[in-house]
Tab-separated table of C-alpha atoms in Angstrom:
chain	number	residue	atom	x	y	z
A	1	UNK	CA	0.000	0.000	0.000
A	2	UNK	CA	1.423	3.338	-1.007
A	3	UNK	CA	0.437	6.554	0.712
A	4	UNK	CA	0.455	10.105	-0.455
A	5	UNK	CA	1.897	13.165	1.167
A	6	UNK	CA	-1.617	14.343	1.903
A	7	UNK	CA	-2.299	11.113	3.750
A	8	UNK	CA	0.769	11.805	5.815
A	9	UNK	CA	-0.256	15.380	6.581
A	10	UNK	CA	-3.762	14.354	7.519
A	11	UNK	CA	-2.541	11.587	9.731
A	12	UNK	CA	-0.124	13.861	11.567
A	13	UNK	CA	-2.773	16.543	12.061
A	14	UNK	CA	-5.309	14.027	13.196
A	15	UNK	CA	-3.066	12.313	15.684
A	16	UNK	CA	-1.707	15.565	17.057
A	17	UNK	CA	-5.165	17.062	17.490
A	18	UNK	CA	-6.024	14.630	20.235
A	19	UNK	CA	-3.874	16.421	22.746
A	20	UNK	CA	-4.959	19.472	24.586
A	21	UNK	CA	-2.356	20.558	27.078
A	22	UNK	CA	-2.832	23.807	28.880
A	23	UNK	CA	0.209	26.010	29.383
A	24	UNK	CA	1.461	26.339	32.932
A	25	UNK	CA	3.679	29.347	32.824
A	26	UNK	CA	4.656	29.184	36.476
A	27	UNK	CA	5.950	25.665	36.061
A	28	UNK	CA	7.957	26.673	33.026
A	29	UNK	CA	9.547	29.646	34.755
A	30	UNK	CA	10.249	27.614	37.869
A	31	UNK	CA	11.913	25.005	35.735
A	32	UNK	CA	13.930	27.632	33.966
A	33	UNK	CA	15.196	28.962	37.287
A	34	UNK	CA	16.172	25.462	38.358
A	35	UNK	CA	18.128	25.019	35.137
A	36	UNK	CA	19.872	28.313	35.706
A	37	UNK	CA	20.785	27.389	39.277
A	38	UNK	CA	22.070	24.035	38.137
A	39	UNK	CA	24.203	25.625	35.436
A	40	UNK	CA	25.668	28.079	37.928
A	41	UNK	CA	26.393	25.277	40.359
A	42	UNK	CA	28.138	23.271	37.668
A	43	UNK	CA	30.152	26.325	36.643
A	44	UNK	CA	31.156	26.918	40.242
A	45	UNK	CA	32.180	23.302	40.717
A	46	UNK	CA	34.187	23.309	37.510
A	47	UNK	CA	35.905	26.538	38.443
A	48	UNK	CA	36.697	25.115	41.865
A	49	UNK	CA	38.040	21.940	40.329
A	50	UNK	CA	40.212	23.963	38.006
A	51	UNK	CA	41.613	25.945	40.924
A	52	UNK	CA	42.287	22.730	42.839
A	53	UNK	CA	44.041	21.265	39.806
A	54	UNK	CA	46.214	24.316	39.391
A	55	UNK	CA	47.099	24.280	43.070
A	56	UNK	CA	47.854	20.571	42.925
A	57	UNK	CA	50.119	21.038	39.948
A	58	UNK	CA	51.912	24.108	41.203
A	59	UNK	CA	52.049	23.229	44.881
A	60	UNK	CA	55.005	20.879	44.538
A	61	UNK	CA	56.948	23.639	42.866
A	62	UNK	CA	55.807	26.313	45.283
A	63	UNK	CA	56.494	24.189	48.283
A	64	UNK	CA	59.574	22.704	46.773
A	65	UNK	CA	62.001	25.341	47.970
A	66	UNK	CA	62.694	23.869	51.377
A	67	UNK	CA	62.958	20.383	49.916
A	68	UNK	CA	65.514	21.486	47.397
A	69	UNK	CA	67.723	22.584	50.241
A	70	UNK	CA	67.634	19.116	51.692
A	71	UNK	CA	68.873	17.301	48.641
A	72	UNK	CA	72.417	17.486	47.382
A	73	UNK	CA	73.073	20.050	44.744
A	74	UNK	CA	74.055	17.479	42.166
A	75	UNK	CA	70.895	15.405	42.404
A	76	UNK	CA	68.513	17.645	40.625
A	77	UNK	CA	66.199	14.868	39.593
A	78	UNK	CA	62.463	15.101	39.396
A	79	UNK	CA	60.220	14.161	42.235
A	80	UNK	CA	57.632	12.382	40.104
A	81	UNK	CA	56.897	11.301	36.585
A	82	UNK	CA	59.436	9.668	34.328
A	83	UNK	CA	62.831	9.497	35.944
A	84	UNK	CA	65.858	11.062	34.402
A	85	UNK	CA	69.178	9.307	34.724
A	86	UNK	CA	71.542	11.009	37.095
A	87	UNK	CA	74.418	10.964	34.679
A	88	UNK	CA	75.038	11.012	30.974
A	89	UNK	CA	77.868	8.992	29.553
A	90	UNK	CA	79.967	10.362	26.725
A	91	UNK	CA	81.811	7.876	24.610
A	92	UNK	CA	83.761	9.361	21.780
A	93	UNK	CA	86.230	6.798	20.649
A	94	UNK	CA	88.593	6.508	23.517
A	95	UNK	CA	87.102	9.483	25.280
A	96	UNK	CA	84.860	8.164	27.990
A	97	UNK	CA	83.449	10.181	30.815
A	98	UNK	CA	80.134	10.902	32.490
A	99	UNK	CA	78.374	14.166	33.001
A	100	UNK	CA	76.027	14.967	35.863
A	101	UNK	CA	72.604	16.460	35.517
A	102	UNK	CA	72.781	20.218	35.732
A	103	UNK	CA	69.272	21.189	34.747
A	104	UNK	CA	65.927	19.469	34.381
A	105	UNK	CA	62.381	20.463	33.601
A	106	UNK	CA	59.200	18.491	33.854
A	107	UNK	CA	55.987	18.930	31.877
A	108	UNK	CA	52.548	17.436	32.201
A	109	UNK	CA	51.283	18.133	28.718
A	110	UNK	CA	52.395	17.173	25.253
A	111	UNK	CA	51.700	18.725	21.891
A	112	UNK	CA	53.265	22.134	22.357
A	113	UNK	CA	56.809	23.321	22.110
A	114	UNK	CA	58.855	24.182	25.179
A	115	UNK	CA	61.947	26.315	25.306
A	116	UNK	CA	64.601	24.910	27.568
A	117	UNK	CA	67.178	27.338	28.873
A	118	UNK	CA	70.388	26.307	30.528
A	119	UNK	CA	73.914	27.502	31.025
A	120	UNK	CA	76.503	25.139	29.599
A	121	UNK	CA	79.741	24.627	31.362
A	122	UNK	CA	81.557	22.773	28.603
A	123	UNK	CA	81.315	21.937	24.947
A	124	UNK	CA	79.943	18.501	25.714
A	125	UNK	CA	76.565	19.632	26.976
A	126	UNK	CA	74.110	16.769	26.540
A	127	UNK	CA	70.421	16.286	26.920
A	128	UNK	CA	67.976	13.469	27.367
A	129	UNK	CA	64.198	13.343	27.252
A	130	UNK	CA	62.175	10.763	29.148
A	131	UNK	CA	58.457	10.270	28.691
A	132	UNK	CA	55.630	8.480	30.446
A	133	UNK	CA	54.939	6.683	27.165
A	134	UNK	CA	58.102	5.547	25.421
A	135	UNK	CA	56.330	5.700	22.064
A	136	UNK	CA	55.859	9.433	22.279
A	137	UNK	CA	57.645	11.505	19.681
A	138	UNK	CA	60.411	13.902	20.631
A	139	UNK	CA	61.399	16.719	18.339
A	140	UNK	CA	64.372	18.864	19.307
A	141	UNK	CA	65.434	21.958	17.463
A	142	UNK	CA	68.598	23.816	18.401
A	143	UNK	CA	71.447	25.838	17.047
A	144	UNK	CA	74.584	24.300	15.657
A	145	UNK	CA	77.967	25.580	14.809
A	146	UNK	CA	78.061	28.349	12.262
A	147	UNK	CA	74.537	29.461	13.065
A	148	UNK	CA	72.935	26.479	11.411
A	149	UNK	CA	69.881	24.862	12.867
A	150	UNK	CA	69.897	21.235	13.812
A	151	UNK	CA	67.836	18.813	15.730
A	152	UNK	CA	66.404	15.377	15.913
A	153	UNK	CA	63.115	13.537	15.707
A	154	UNK	CA	62.696	10.172	17.343
A	155	UNK	CA	60.559	8.104	19.615
A	156	UNK	CA	61.033	8.669	23.316
A	157	UNK	CA	62.135	5.104	23.953
A	158	UNK	CA	65.561	3.744	24.613
A	159	UNK	CA	68.540	5.830	25.393
A	160	UNK	CA	67.934	8.569	22.935
A	161	UNK	CA	69.576	11.833	23.598
A	162	UNK	CA	72.635	13.567	22.437
A	163	UNK	CA	75.430	15.858	23.311
A	164	UNK	CA	77.532	18.475	21.719
A	165	UNK	CA	81.238	18.529	21.342
A	166	UNK	CA	83.561	21.260	20.330
A	167	UNK	CA	82.714	20.765	16.688
A	168	UNK	CA	78.964	20.932	16.987
A	169	UNK	CA	78.536	23.511	19.739
A	170	UNK	CA	77.522	26.891	18.352
A	171	UNK	CA	79.833	29.819	18.557
A	172	UNK	CA	79.800	31.427	21.954
A	173	UNK	CA	78.462	28.293	23.561
A	174	UNK	CA	80.186	29.001	26.827
A	175	UNK	CA	79.502	32.700	26.827
A	176	UNK	CA	76.174	32.517	28.584
A	177	UNK	CA	72.764	30.868	28.787
A	178	UNK	CA	71.701	28.806	25.796
A	179	UNK	CA	68.338	27.423	24.787
A	180	UNK	CA	66.718	24.797	22.652
A	181	UNK	CA	63.171	24.073	21.643
A	182	UNK	CA	61.638	20.717	22.448
A	183	UNK	CA	58.330	19.263	21.367
A	184	UNK	CA	56.906	16.023	22.658
A	185	UNK	CA	53.993	14.656	20.694
A	186	UNK	CA	51.724	11.772	21.615
A	187	UNK	CA	52.487	8.304	20.305
A	188	UNK	CA	49.660	8.428	17.788
A	189	UNK	CA	50.775	11.704	16.255
A	190	UNK	CA	50.707	11.515	12.458
A	191	UNK	CA	54.459	11.476	12.078
A	192	UNK	CA	56.232	9.537	9.394
A	193	UNK	CA	57.787	6.466	10.929
A	194	UNK	CA	61.364	5.774	10.030
A	195	UNK	CA	64.269	4.018	11.595
A	196	UNK	CA	63.984	0.497	12.978
A	197	UNK	CA	60.246	0.727	13.491
A	198	UNK	CA	59.630	1.569	9.874
A	199	UNK	CA	60.428	-2.007	8.938
A	200	UNK	CA	57.508	-3.236	11.003
A	201	UNK	CA	55.296	-0.669	9.415
A	202	UNK	CA	56.029	-1.661	5.871
A	203	UNK	CA	53.053	-3.970	5.282
A	204	UNK	CA	50.649	-1.398	6.634
A	205	UNK	CA	52.420	1.687	5.568
A	206	UNK	CA	49.309	3.748	5.380
A	207	UNK	CA	48.407	2.986	8.945
A	208	UNK	CA	51.848	3.467	10.300
A	209	UNK	CA	53.278	6.419	8.492
A	210	UNK	CA	51.956	9.838	9.265
A	211	UNK	CA	52.109	12.763	6.933
A	212	UNK	CA	54.591	14.810	8.972
A	213	UNK	CA	58.186	14.028	8.142
A	214	UNK	CA	61.288	15.288	9.871
A	215	UNK	CA	61.774	17.727	7.041
A	216	UNK	CA	58.229	19.007	7.419
A	217	UNK	CA	58.506	19.386	11.151
A	218	UNK	CA	61.742	21.235	10.902
A	219	UNK	CA	59.907	24.116	9.358
A	220	UNK	CA	58.097	26.352	11.794
A	221	UNK	CA	54.922	26.147	9.779
A	222	UNK	CA	55.034	22.366	9.788
A	223	UNK	CA	55.393	21.985	13.507
A	224	UNK	CA	52.811	24.674	14.138
A	225	UNK	CA	50.413	22.813	11.898
A	226	UNK	CA	50.986	19.612	13.818
A	227	UNK	CA	50.549	21.455	17.096
A	228	UNK	CA	47.240	22.801	15.910
A	229	UNK	CA	46.145	19.423	14.628
A	230	UNK	CA	46.943	17.568	17.813
A	231	UNK	CA	46.321	20.198	20.428
A	232	UNK	CA	47.739	20.134	23.887
A	233	UNK	CA	47.085	16.866	25.661
A	234	UNK	CA	48.005	15.537	29.064
A	235	UNK	CA	51.218	13.606	29.073
A	236	UNK	CA	54.186	13.550	31.371
A	237	UNK	CA	57.741	14.023	30.197
A	238	UNK	CA	60.952	15.533	31.397
A	239	UNK	CA	64.171	16.765	29.925
A	240	UNK	CA	67.530	16.752	31.581
A	241	UNK	CA	70.596	18.736	30.599
A	242	UNK	CA	73.957	17.255	31.477
A	243	UNK	CA	77.264	18.978	31.572
A	244	UNK	CA	80.353	19.733	33.578
A	245	UNK	CA	82.148	16.411	33.498
A	246	UNK	CA	83.540	15.047	36.668
A	247	UNK	CA	87.093	15.558	35.448
A	248	UNK	CA	87.887	18.862	33.842
A	249	UNK	CA	87.956	18.292	30.152
A	250	UNK	CA	90.711	19.660	28.025
A	251	UNK	CA	90.050	22.932	26.463
A	252	UNK	CA	89.229	22.244	22.886
A	253	UNK	CA	92.107	22.866	20.625
A	254	UNK	CA	90.333	21.658	17.592
A	255	UNK	CA	90.856	23.703	14.510
A	256	UNK	CA	88.568	22.836	11.653
A	257	UNK	CA	90.473	21.998	8.530
A	258	UNK	CA	89.921	23.784	5.306
A	259	UNK	CA	86.529	22.812	4.006
A	260	UNK	CA	86.266	21.099	0.722
A	261	UNK	CA	83.496	22.293	-1.526
A	262	UNK	CA	82.182	18.812	-2.036
A	263	UNK	CA	82.200	18.042	1.658
A	264	UNK	CA	79.856	20.733	2.729
A	265	UNK	CA	77.198	19.429	5.082
A	266	UNK	CA	75.277	16.630	3.560
A	267	UNK	CA	71.820	17.842	4.122
A	268	UNK	CA	70.514	14.490	4.960
A	269	UNK	CA	67.508	14.520	7.149
A	270	UNK	CA	67.318	11.518	9.346
A	271	UNK	CA	65.560	10.952	12.559
A	272	UNK	CA	67.715	8.076	13.653
A	273	UNK	CA	71.268	8.160	14.776
A	274	UNK	CA	73.739	7.753	11.972
A	275	UNK	CA	75.483	4.444	11.914
A	276	UNK	CA	79.193	4.965	12.306
A	277	UNK	CA	81.360	3.402	9.719
A	278	UNK	CA	84.322	1.348	10.798
A	279	UNK	CA	86.764	3.638	9.101
A	280	UNK	CA	85.592	6.490	11.232
A	281	UNK	CA	85.641	4.528	14.368
A	282	UNK	CA	88.156	6.410	16.336
A	283	UNK	CA	87.339	9.867	15.276
A	284	UNK	CA	85.935	11.887	18.109
A	285	UNK	CA	82.863	12.563	16.152
A	286	UNK	CA	79.714	13.973	17.577
A	287	UNK	CA	77.100	11.314	17.911
A	288	UNK	CA	74.092	13.516	18.064
A	289	UNK	CA	71.159	12.731	15.917
A	290	UNK	CA	71.661	16.161	14.577
A	291	UNK	CA	71.955	16.996	10.991
A	292	UNK	CA	72.029	20.284	9.294
A	293	UNK	CA	68.789	21.681	8.105
A	294	UNK	CA	68.239	21.837	4.408
A	295	UNK	CA	69.698	25.217	3.891
A	296	UNK	CA	71.925	25.969	0.937
A	297	UNK	CA	75.489	25.921	2.144
A	298	UNK	CA	77.035	29.307	2.295
A	299	UNK	CA	80.460	29.800	0.894
A	300	UNK	CA	81.766	31.659	3.908
A	301	UNK	CA	80.547	29.084	6.393
A	302	UNK	CA	83.163	26.627	7.449
A	303	UNK	CA	82.155	23.044	7.136
A	304	UNK	CA	80.945	21.786	10.485
A	305	UNK	CA	82.902	18.594	10.203
A	306	UNK	CA	86.371	18.064	8.879
A	307	UNK	CA	87.033	15.711	6.027
A	308	UNK	CA	86.826	12.278	7.505
A	309	UNK	CA	89.877	10.993	5.701
A	310	UNK	CA	92.192	13.210	7.650
A	311	UNK	CA	93.264	12.230	11.124
A	312	UNK	CA	92.392	14.552	13.910
A	313	UNK	CA	95.139	16.546	15.513
A	314	UNK	CA	95.698	15.287	19.018
A	315	UNK	CA	94.429	17.502	21.751
A	316	UNK	CA	96.727	19.003	24.274
A	317	UNK	CA	95.366	16.988	27.168
A	318	UNK	CA	93.655	14.303	25.283
A	319	UNK	CA	93.633	10.997	27.134
A	320	UNK	CA	94.597	9.314	23.897
A	321	UNK	CA	98.160	10.129	23.128
A	322	UNK	CA	98.132	8.717	19.652
A	323	UNK	CA	95.898	9.630	16.813
A	324	UNK	CA	92.745	7.582	17.182
A	325	UNK	CA	93.009	6.038	13.770
A	326	UNK	CA	96.160	4.230	14.708
A	327	UNK	CA	94.250	2.300	17.293
A	328	UNK	CA	92.388	-0.631	15.782
A	329	UNK	CA	90.770	-1.725	18.987
A	330	UNK	CA	87.437	-0.423	20.212
A	331	UNK	CA	84.375	-0.796	18.174
A	332	UNK	CA	82.774	2.444	17.165
A	333	UNK	CA	80.755	3.736	19.990
A	334	UNK	CA	78.367	6.518	20.415
A	335	UNK	CA	77.368	8.586	23.328
A	336	UNK	CA	74.942	6.667	25.402
A	337	UNK	CA	73.314	7.533	28.646
A	338	UNK	CA	74.215	5.227	31.390
A	339	UNK	CA	71.060	3.284	32.204
A	340	UNK	CA	70.195	1.997	28.783
A	341	UNK	CA	72.869	0.187	26.891
A	342	UNK	CA	71.429	0.409	23.425
A	343	UNK	CA	69.825	3.101	21.362
A	344	UNK	CA	66.144	3.112	20.831
B	1	UNK	CA	6.649	38.249	32.047
B	2	UNK	CA	9.529	39.717	30.166
B	3	UNK	CA	9.615	40.383	26.474
B	4	UNK	CA	6.337	38.714	25.528
B	5	UNK	CA	7.337	35.265	26.698
B	6	UNK	CA	3.971	34.730	28.394
B	7	UNK	CA	2.126	35.673	25.250
B	8	UNK	CA	4.247	33.349	23.205
B	9	UNK	CA	3.578	30.465	25.554
B	10	UNK	CA	-0.142	31.166	25.568
B	11	UNK	CA	-0.262	31.208	21.803
B	12	UNK	CA	2.099	28.434	20.905
B	13	UNK	CA	1.999	25.966	23.753
B	14	UNK	CA	-0.629	23.714	22.278
B	15	UNK	CA	0.970	23.612	18.877
B	16	UNK	CA	4.344	22.873	20.409
B	17	UNK	CA	2.823	20.070	22.456
B	18	UNK	CA	1.330	18.529	19.351
B	19	UNK	CA	4.589	18.728	17.523
B	20	UNK	CA	6.380	17.202	20.502
B	21	UNK	CA	3.789	14.454	20.667
B	22	UNK	CA	4.422	13.504	17.066
B	23	UNK	CA	8.083	13.154	17.951
B	24	UNK	CA	7.684	11.300	21.207
B	25	UNK	CA	4.266	9.641	20.666
B	26	UNK	CA	3.489	10.131	24.308
B	27	UNK	CA	1.499	13.080	25.635
B	28	UNK	CA	3.184	13.104	29.019
B	29	UNK	CA	6.600	13.127	27.496
B	30	UNK	CA	5.497	15.683	24.938
B	31	UNK	CA	4.407	18.115	27.631
B	32	UNK	CA	7.636	17.466	29.468
B	33	UNK	CA	9.588	18.155	26.298
B	34	UNK	CA	7.754	21.398	25.661
B	35	UNK	CA	8.111	22.544	29.243
B	36	UNK	CA	11.824	21.848	29.152
B	37	UNK	CA	12.206	23.616	25.839
B	38	UNK	CA	10.235	26.633	26.996
B	39	UNK	CA	12.183	26.785	30.258
B	40	UNK	CA	15.428	26.881	28.321
B	41	UNK	CA	13.983	29.406	25.924
B	42	UNK	CA	12.953	31.545	28.895
B	43	UNK	CA	16.563	31.630	30.031
B	44	UNK	CA	17.689	32.911	26.646
B	45	UNK	CA	14.580	34.831	25.728
B	46	UNK	CA	16.254	38.248	25.589
B	47	UNK	CA	18.925	36.898	23.284
B	48	UNK	CA	16.578	35.270	20.797
B	49	UNK	CA	16.349	37.213	17.592
B	50	UNK	CA	13.614	36.710	15.064
B	51	UNK	CA	11.086	33.917	15.215
B	52	UNK	CA	11.332	32.115	18.565
B	53	UNK	CA	9.611	29.083	17.057
B	54	UNK	CA	12.818	28.014	15.339
B	55	UNK	CA	14.750	28.235	18.551
B	56	UNK	CA	12.129	26.291	20.486
B	57	UNK	CA	11.779	23.671	17.753
B	58	UNK	CA	15.499	23.162	17.845
B	59	UNK	CA	15.462	22.632	21.590
B	60	UNK	CA	12.569	20.210	21.339
B	61	UNK	CA	14.204	18.162	18.574
B	62	UNK	CA	17.563	18.038	20.340
B	63	UNK	CA	16.059	17.285	23.722
B	64	UNK	CA	13.937	14.529	22.252
B	65	UNK	CA	16.939	12.988	20.539
B	66	UNK	CA	18.877	13.188	23.774
B	67	UNK	CA	16.103	11.589	25.780
B	68	UNK	CA	15.569	8.971	23.101
B	69	UNK	CA	19.186	7.924	23.441
B	70	UNK	CA	19.026	7.726	27.197
B	71	UNK	CA	15.639	6.247	27.901
B	72	UNK	CA	14.537	2.694	27.959
B	73	UNK	CA	12.599	1.917	24.831
B	74	UNK	CA	11.780	-1.659	25.491
B	75	UNK	CA	8.521	-3.165	26.620
B	76	UNK	CA	6.429	-0.776	28.666
B	77	UNK	CA	3.401	-1.974	30.653
B	78	UNK	CA	0.287	0.031	29.907
B	79	UNK	CA	-3.411	-0.129	30.610
B	80	UNK	CA	-4.366	0.796	27.110
B	81	UNK	CA	-2.928	-0.895	24.082
B	82	UNK	CA	-1.096	1.706	22.057
B	83	UNK	CA	-1.724	2.076	18.376
B	84	UNK	CA	-4.847	0.045	18.572
B	85	UNK	CA	-7.927	0.427	16.459
B	86	UNK	CA	-9.555	3.801	16.901
B	87	UNK	CA	-13.331	3.877	17.278
B	88	UNK	CA	-13.518	6.676	14.720
B	89	UNK	CA	-11.711	4.726	12.066
B	90	UNK	CA	-13.415	2.867	9.381
B	91	UNK	CA	-12.269	-0.582	8.297
B	92	UNK	CA	-9.783	-0.238	5.443
B	93	UNK	CA	-8.776	3.301	6.228
B	94	UNK	CA	-8.116	2.294	9.771
B	95	UNK	CA	-5.720	-0.376	8.635
B	96	UNK	CA	-3.835	1.979	6.377
B	97	UNK	CA	-3.557	4.787	8.876
B	98	UNK	CA	-2.557	2.462	11.671
B	99	UNK	CA	0.133	0.986	9.480
B	100	UNK	CA	1.365	4.445	8.542
B	101	UNK	CA	1.322	5.605	12.152
B	102	UNK	CA	3.207	2.503	13.216
B	103	UNK	CA	5.730	3.097	10.439
B	104	UNK	CA	6.257	6.662	11.635
B	105	UNK	CA	6.937	5.302	15.072
B	106	UNK	CA	9.615	3.030	13.640
B	107	UNK	CA	11.566	5.920	12.109
B	108	UNK	CA	14.736	7.156	13.679
B	109	UNK	CA	14.387	10.319	15.776
B	110	UNK	CA	16.025	12.442	13.117
B	111	UNK	CA	13.901	11.062	10.291
B	112	UNK	CA	10.802	11.514	12.387
B	113	UNK	CA	11.820	15.082	13.168
B	114	UNK	CA	12.287	15.795	9.470
B	115	UNK	CA	8.869	14.346	8.658
B	116	UNK	CA	7.116	16.235	11.444
B	117	UNK	CA	8.807	19.555	10.777
B	118	UNK	CA	8.247	19.339	7.038
B	119	UNK	CA	4.754	17.893	6.859
B	120	UNK	CA	3.216	19.020	10.126
B	121	UNK	CA	4.903	22.351	10.795
B	122	UNK	CA	5.257	23.160	7.114
B	123	UNK	CA	8.893	24.165	7.271
B	124	UNK	CA	10.948	24.209	4.126
B	125	UNK	CA	13.764	21.720	3.859
B	126	UNK	CA	16.296	24.484	4.457
B	127	UNK	CA	14.524	25.416	7.670
B	128	UNK	CA	14.282	21.743	8.586
B	129	UNK	CA	17.997	21.293	8.080
B	130	UNK	CA	18.705	24.321	10.243
B	131	UNK	CA	16.412	23.086	12.986
B	132	UNK	CA	17.673	19.542	12.996
B	133	UNK	CA	21.246	20.729	12.750
B	134	UNK	CA	22.365	19.138	9.524
B	135	UNK	CA	23.058	20.114	5.953
B	136	UNK	CA	20.359	20.529	3.356
B	137	UNK	CA	21.592	17.441	1.558
B	138	UNK	CA	21.374	15.394	4.711
B	139	UNK	CA	17.875	16.660	5.366
B	140	UNK	CA	16.834	15.663	1.850
B	141	UNK	CA	18.386	12.261	2.294
B	142	UNK	CA	16.677	11.745	5.615
B	143	UNK	CA	13.362	12.796	4.128
B	144	UNK	CA	13.730	10.502	1.145
B	145	UNK	CA	14.630	7.540	3.306
B	146	UNK	CA	11.781	8.259	5.688
B	147	UNK	CA	9.272	8.481	2.845
B	148	UNK	CA	10.580	5.256	1.398
B	149	UNK	CA	10.140	3.600	4.739
B	150	UNK	CA	6.637	5.000	5.076
B	151	UNK	CA	5.840	4.046	1.499
B	152	UNK	CA	4.790	7.564	0.775
B	153	UNK	CA	5.234	8.433	-2.865
B	154	UNK	CA	5.457	12.195	-3.413
B	155	UNK	CA	4.376	11.756	-7.046
B	156	UNK	CA	1.115	10.005	-6.353
B	157	UNK	CA	-0.669	13.191	-5.459
B	158	UNK	CA	0.282	14.695	-8.785
B	159	UNK	CA	-0.939	11.670	-10.665
B	160	UNK	CA	-4.262	11.791	-8.876
B	161	UNK	CA	-4.685	15.457	-9.633
B	162	UNK	CA	-3.880	14.875	-13.277
B	163	UNK	CA	-6.379	12.011	-13.341
B	164	UNK	CA	-9.056	14.223	-11.810
B	165	UNK	CA	-8.460	16.911	-14.430
B	166	UNK	CA	-9.033	14.430	-17.190
């Protein structure tokens, strides 16, 4: 049986006509006032909860002054959240020493950039980020030698982190406070997966690989776009800055050799640590996951790294008396924080 | 009462109750819906610009959809069998109308809202879309699906009229 629109109209009118409710204005207004009171109560409760949250978050810091006095000056670790290692081990060929934590900051949200300020005490200043979820993404952007920008993008797992040396530290590194910008994004951020995990992603590349690559995120617009897309979310992470080695390090006497035009920085963007080649094993090479940003090399800029074929001049107080290349022994090592033996 | 709210209630209450009844199919719930909608409208009465009907319709439709999601819609004990034969109905017509009424009751809340607003309140599809809170295309789709479900053919009326002219 098929009906017409008129049938429908008539049926609706007919069925609706049966009712005959009389308006009760007082009831309506009374109900409206109840709704208003309820809304105000909810607003008050929410405002109170927000105040309590703020107090709870800031109280440890506000009340932390007396506690700081009780702990030794060299144990500036966090009271809660992911724990930072106390020391950072530097392994550059035969150079092996540890650096204590000199500065740390803790955050309870992810998805927005944070500027970390610190005062380096040597050229080997290192940093490490720890997160409540090891699959979170960590993006670090900082200055490199010659005014170039560098940084890294990686998951928060393992022993990721890096340190400068005299060849990567920007000019005037020891002249005063320095800063770097750090972003931590949630694990499900649409970031292109590369490195060891990319292999697991291969069969489901579309599910695994996000649209934001390291190159994209290195541009301010790219990271701002990702920030806007993700928004600030709760998530605990901390960053530690390590410096001032236990033994006074030699003053760098490194003099960069004459750059070769063809050896200007290879603008390779990687978000995983470069794998050292055996022939470069003993060179005291920075092991940061830092690469130069894709800027056209300027003629007047010295190359940040010397030609790898040439042996390094021995330092005045270098623990290794001979040029590193002459020593066949140790396997190439990279700077690794103490607790975790392998890179993530 | 401020700003003519009392006059509006006096004039429109019954119509709003009927519209709410067609959505909820229960007079008690319909009056509750209208009272809730009018109470919320009273709170915002000074801020309402233009025809308050649209604002109140929107509250009724949204509140009904919200209640429909929350409330138990299973078997409900009742003294009177719902949707039974009406004493006013006549044999065949009764069967058709009861079937149509039952089919309306089986529509989703949004489809039912589109049907009621378009065929009972006489709103255009653009106004329906605005009231229901969807795009015009979605409103058209909902209407078409609802009519298909109700077996209402919009062209039949035209055919009948053409037949009568001949």
